[in-house]
Amino acid sequence: MAKTEVKFDGPPPWHKVGRHDVFPEAKHDEIARFNFLANLNKHLASVIGPGNQLAYETRVKPKFRAEHGPHPQSRHEGRKAMSRDPHYQIWSALRRNTMEMRQQAGRSM
């Protein structure tokens, strides 16, 4: 039976990434935590994140046009319009949370 090769499309394992010599030595659970967060960020960017474009095109843009004109005049105006969309709010909250978890994991090590 031929062995099938599975291609992994995620970030490299945390313990395989080059680190400075003064960094502390990570334990198994710390490495697992960093790997989980890296893969969660990849998932948010590649699976959840693209829904922001759909949310903008189907909900935010039509509402903005009806209230303000053809399109946002700046990225700040566009972000303000997006900040009211439920999909964007969930995605943004998840991203913010993963950043905070990463900082906490780094601090605890």
PDB file of C-alpha atoms in Angstrom:
ATOM      1  CA  MET A   1       0.000   0.000   0.000  1.00  0.00           C
ATOM      2  CA  ALA A   2       1.407   3.389  -1.001  1.00  0.00           C
ATOM      3  CA  LYS A   3       1.964   5.916   1.723  1.00  0.00           C
ATOM      4  CA  THR A   4       0.117   9.167   1.068  1.00  0.00           C
ATOM      5  CA  GLU A   5       1.811  12.394   1.962  1.00  0.00           C
ATOM      6  CA  VAL A   6      -0.276  14.972   3.783  1.00  0.00           C
ATOM      7  CA  LYS A   7       0.684  18.575   3.096  1.00  0.00           C
ATOM      8  CA  PHE A   8       0.379  20.802   6.151  1.00  0.00           C
ATOM      9  CA  ASP A   9      -0.588  24.367   5.276  1.00  0.00           C
ATOM     10  CA  GLY A  10      -0.092  25.877   8.717  1.00  0.00           C
ATOM     11  CA  PRO A  11       2.630  27.890  10.341  1.00  0.00           C
ATOM     12  CA  PRO A  12       5.877  26.109  11.248  1.00  0.00           C
ATOM     13  CA  PRO A  13       6.001  24.506  14.690  1.00  0.00           C
ATOM     14  CA  TRP A  14       7.054  27.062  17.281  1.00  0.00           C
ATOM     15  CA  HIS A  15      10.064  25.055  18.501  1.00  0.00           C
ATOM     16  CA  LYS A  16      11.408  24.874  14.918  1.00  0.00           C
ATOM     17  CA  VAL A  17      11.453  28.645  14.420  1.00  0.00           C
ATOM     18  CA  GLY A  18      14.809  30.310  15.053  1.00  0.00           C
ATOM     19  CA  ARG A  19      15.040  32.018  18.423  1.00  0.00           C
ATOM     20  CA  HIS A  20      17.676  34.156  20.067  1.00  0.00           C
ATOM     21  CA  ASP A  21      19.989  32.399  22.530  1.00  0.00           C
ATOM     22  CA  VAL A  22      18.741  34.487  25.448  1.00  0.00           C
ATOM     23  CA  PHE A  23      15.161  33.254  25.071  1.00  0.00           C
ATOM     24  CA  PRO A  24      14.076  30.838  27.804  1.00  0.00           C
ATOM     25  CA  GLU A  25      13.800  27.145  27.041  1.00  0.00           C
ATOM     26  CA  ALA A  26      10.145  26.302  26.381  1.00  0.00           C
ATOM     27  CA  LYS A  27       8.460  23.313  27.959  1.00  0.00           C
ATOM     28  CA  HIS A  28       6.048  20.967  26.173  1.00  0.00           C
ATOM     29  CA  ASP A  29       2.877  22.777  27.271  1.00  0.00           C
ATOM     30  CA  GLU A  30       4.294  26.186  26.341  1.00  0.00           C
ATOM     31  CA  ILE A  31       5.238  24.964  22.878  1.00  0.00           C
ATOM     32  CA  ALA A  32       1.770  23.430  22.445  1.00  0.00           C
ATOM     33  CA  ARG A  33       0.165  26.723  23.505  1.00  0.00           C
ATOM     34  CA  PHE A  34       2.210  28.745  20.982  1.00  0.00           C
ATOM     35  CA  ASN A  35       1.459  26.223  18.217  1.00  0.00           C
ATOM     36  CA  PHE A  36      -2.255  26.327  19.014  1.00  0.00           C
ATOM     37  CA  LEU A  37      -2.309  30.140  18.891  1.00  0.00           C
ATOM     38  CA  ALA A  38      -0.375  30.225  15.611  1.00  0.00           C
ATOM     39  CA  ASN A  39      -2.819  27.786  14.026  1.00  0.00           C
ATOM     40  CA  LEU A  40      -5.815  29.643  15.443  1.00  0.00           C
ATOM     41  CA  ASN A  41      -4.506  32.876  13.911  1.00  0.00           C
ATOM     42  CA  LYS A  42      -4.021  31.094  10.574  1.00  0.00           C
ATOM     43  CA  HIS A  43      -7.600  29.797  10.771  1.00  0.00           C
ATOM     44  CA  LEU A  44      -8.987  33.252  11.579  1.00  0.00           C
ATOM     45  CA  ALA A  45      -7.066  34.793   8.693  1.00  0.00           C
ATOM     46  CA  SER A  46      -7.877  32.164   6.075  1.00  0.00           C
ATOM     47  CA  VAL A  47     -11.346  30.897   7.036  1.00  0.00           C
ATOM     48  CA  ILE A  48     -13.093  33.561   9.117  1.00  0.00           C
ATOM     49  CA  GLY A  49     -11.365  36.694   7.791  1.00  0.00           C
ATOM     50  CA  PRO A  50     -12.514  36.439   4.153  1.00  0.00           C
ATOM     51  CA  GLY A  51     -16.108  36.725   5.381  1.00  0.00           C
ATOM     52  CA  ASN A  52     -15.354  40.381   6.066  1.00  0.00           C
ATOM     53  CA  GLN A  53     -15.270  41.026   2.308  1.00  0.00           C
ATOM     54  CA  LEU A  54     -18.647  39.347   1.918  1.00  0.00           C
ATOM     55  CA  ALA A  55     -20.036  41.318   4.870  1.00  0.00           C
ATOM     56  CA  TYR A  56     -18.755  44.558   3.350  1.00  0.00           C
ATOM     57  CA  GLU A  57     -20.123  43.874  -0.129  1.00  0.00           C
ATOM     58  CA  THR A  58     -23.537  42.551   0.955  1.00  0.00           C
ATOM     59  CA  ARG A  59     -24.375  44.598   4.066  1.00  0.00           C
ATOM     60  CA  VAL A  60     -21.990  47.423   4.877  1.00  0.00           C
ATOM     61  CA  LYS A  61     -21.473  48.938   1.419  1.00  0.00           C
ATOM     62  CA  PRO A  62     -25.177  49.124   0.481  1.00  0.00           C
ATOM     63  CA  LYS A  63     -26.033  50.660   3.849  1.00  0.00           C
ATOM     64  CA  PHE A  64     -23.153  53.142   3.587  1.00  0.00           C
ATOM     65  CA  ARG A  65     -24.233  54.175   0.072  1.00  0.00           C
ATOM     66  CA  ALA A  66     -27.795  54.736   1.236  1.00  0.00           C
ATOM     67  CA  GLU A  67     -26.682  56.926   4.138  1.00  0.00           C
ATOM     68  CA  HIS A  68     -23.512  58.699   2.940  1.00  0.00           C
ATOM     69  CA  GLY A  69     -22.933  58.418  -0.796  1.00  0.00           C
ATOM     70  CA  PRO A  70     -21.030  56.139  -3.183  1.00  0.00           C
ATOM     71  CA  HIS A  71     -18.084  54.992  -1.029  1.00  0.00           C
ATOM     72  CA  PRO A  72     -16.067  55.826   2.093  1.00  0.00           C
ATOM     73  CA  GLN A  73     -13.700  58.766   1.658  1.00  0.00           C
ATOM     74  CA  SER A  74     -10.985  57.181   3.802  1.00  0.00           C
ATOM     75  CA  ARG A  75     -10.039  53.880   5.383  1.00  0.00           C
ATOM     76  CA  HIS A  76     -11.123  55.357   8.710  1.00  0.00           C
ATOM     77  CA  GLU A  77     -14.630  55.923   7.378  1.00  0.00           C
ATOM     78  CA  GLY A  78     -14.684  52.392   5.972  1.00  0.00           C
ATOM     79  CA  ARG A  79     -13.531  50.870   9.246  1.00  0.00           C
ATOM     80  CA  LYS A  80     -16.150  52.819  11.184  1.00  0.00           C
ATOM     81  CA  ALA A  81     -18.832  51.430   8.869  1.00  0.00           C
ATOM     82  CA  MET A  82     -17.450  47.884   9.220  1.00  0.00           C
ATOM     83  CA  SER A  83     -17.259  48.128  13.018  1.00  0.00           C
ATOM     84  CA  ARG A  84     -21.064  47.894  13.220  1.00  0.00           C
ATOM     85  CA  ASP A  85     -21.242  44.585  11.302  1.00  0.00           C
ATOM     86  CA  PRO A  86     -21.707  41.442  13.451  1.00  0.00           C
ATOM     87  CA  HIS A  87     -19.291  39.284  11.422  1.00  0.00           C
ATOM     88  CA  TYR A  88     -16.564  41.897  11.647  1.00  0.00           C
ATOM     89  CA  GLN A  89     -17.191  42.315  15.384  1.00  0.00           C
ATOM     90  CA  ILE A  90     -16.770  38.578  16.011  1.00  0.00           C
ATOM     91  CA  TRP A  91     -13.684  38.325  13.808  1.00  0.00           C
ATOM     92  CA  SER A  92     -12.135  41.406  15.404  1.00  0.00           C
ATOM     93  CA  ALA A  93     -12.839  40.186  18.939  1.00  0.00           C
ATOM     94  CA  LEU A  94     -11.304  36.788  18.169  1.00  0.00           C
ATOM     95  CA  ARG A  95      -8.191  38.388  16.655  1.00  0.00           C
ATOM     96  CA  ARG A  96      -7.797  40.722  19.614  1.00  0.00           C
ATOM     97  CA  ASN A  97      -8.202  37.818  22.018  1.00  0.00           C
ATOM     98  CA  THR A  98      -5.587  35.680  20.273  1.00  0.00           C
ATOM     99  CA  MET A  99      -3.128  38.593  20.381  1.00  0.00           C
ATOM    100  CA  GLU A 100      -3.721  38.968  24.102  1.00  0.00           C
ATOM    101  CA  MET A 101      -3.331  35.213  24.649  1.00  0.00           C
ATOM    102  CA  ARG A 102      -0.023  35.309  22.746  1.00  0.00           C
ATOM    103  CA  GLN A 103       1.251  38.157  24.905  1.00  0.00           C
ATOM    104  CA  GLN A 104       0.200  36.350  28.092  1.00  0.00           C
ATOM    105  CA  ALA A 105       1.864  33.127  26.925  1.00  0.00           C
ATOM    106  CA  GLY A 106       5.083  34.999  26.225  1.00  0.00           C
ATOM    107  CA  ARG A 107       5.010  36.769  29.572  1.00  0.00           C
ATOM    108  CA  SER A 108       4.356  33.563  31.517  1.00  0.00           C
ATOM    109  CA  MET A 109       7.362  31.886  29.945  1.00  0.00           C
TER     110      MET A 109
END
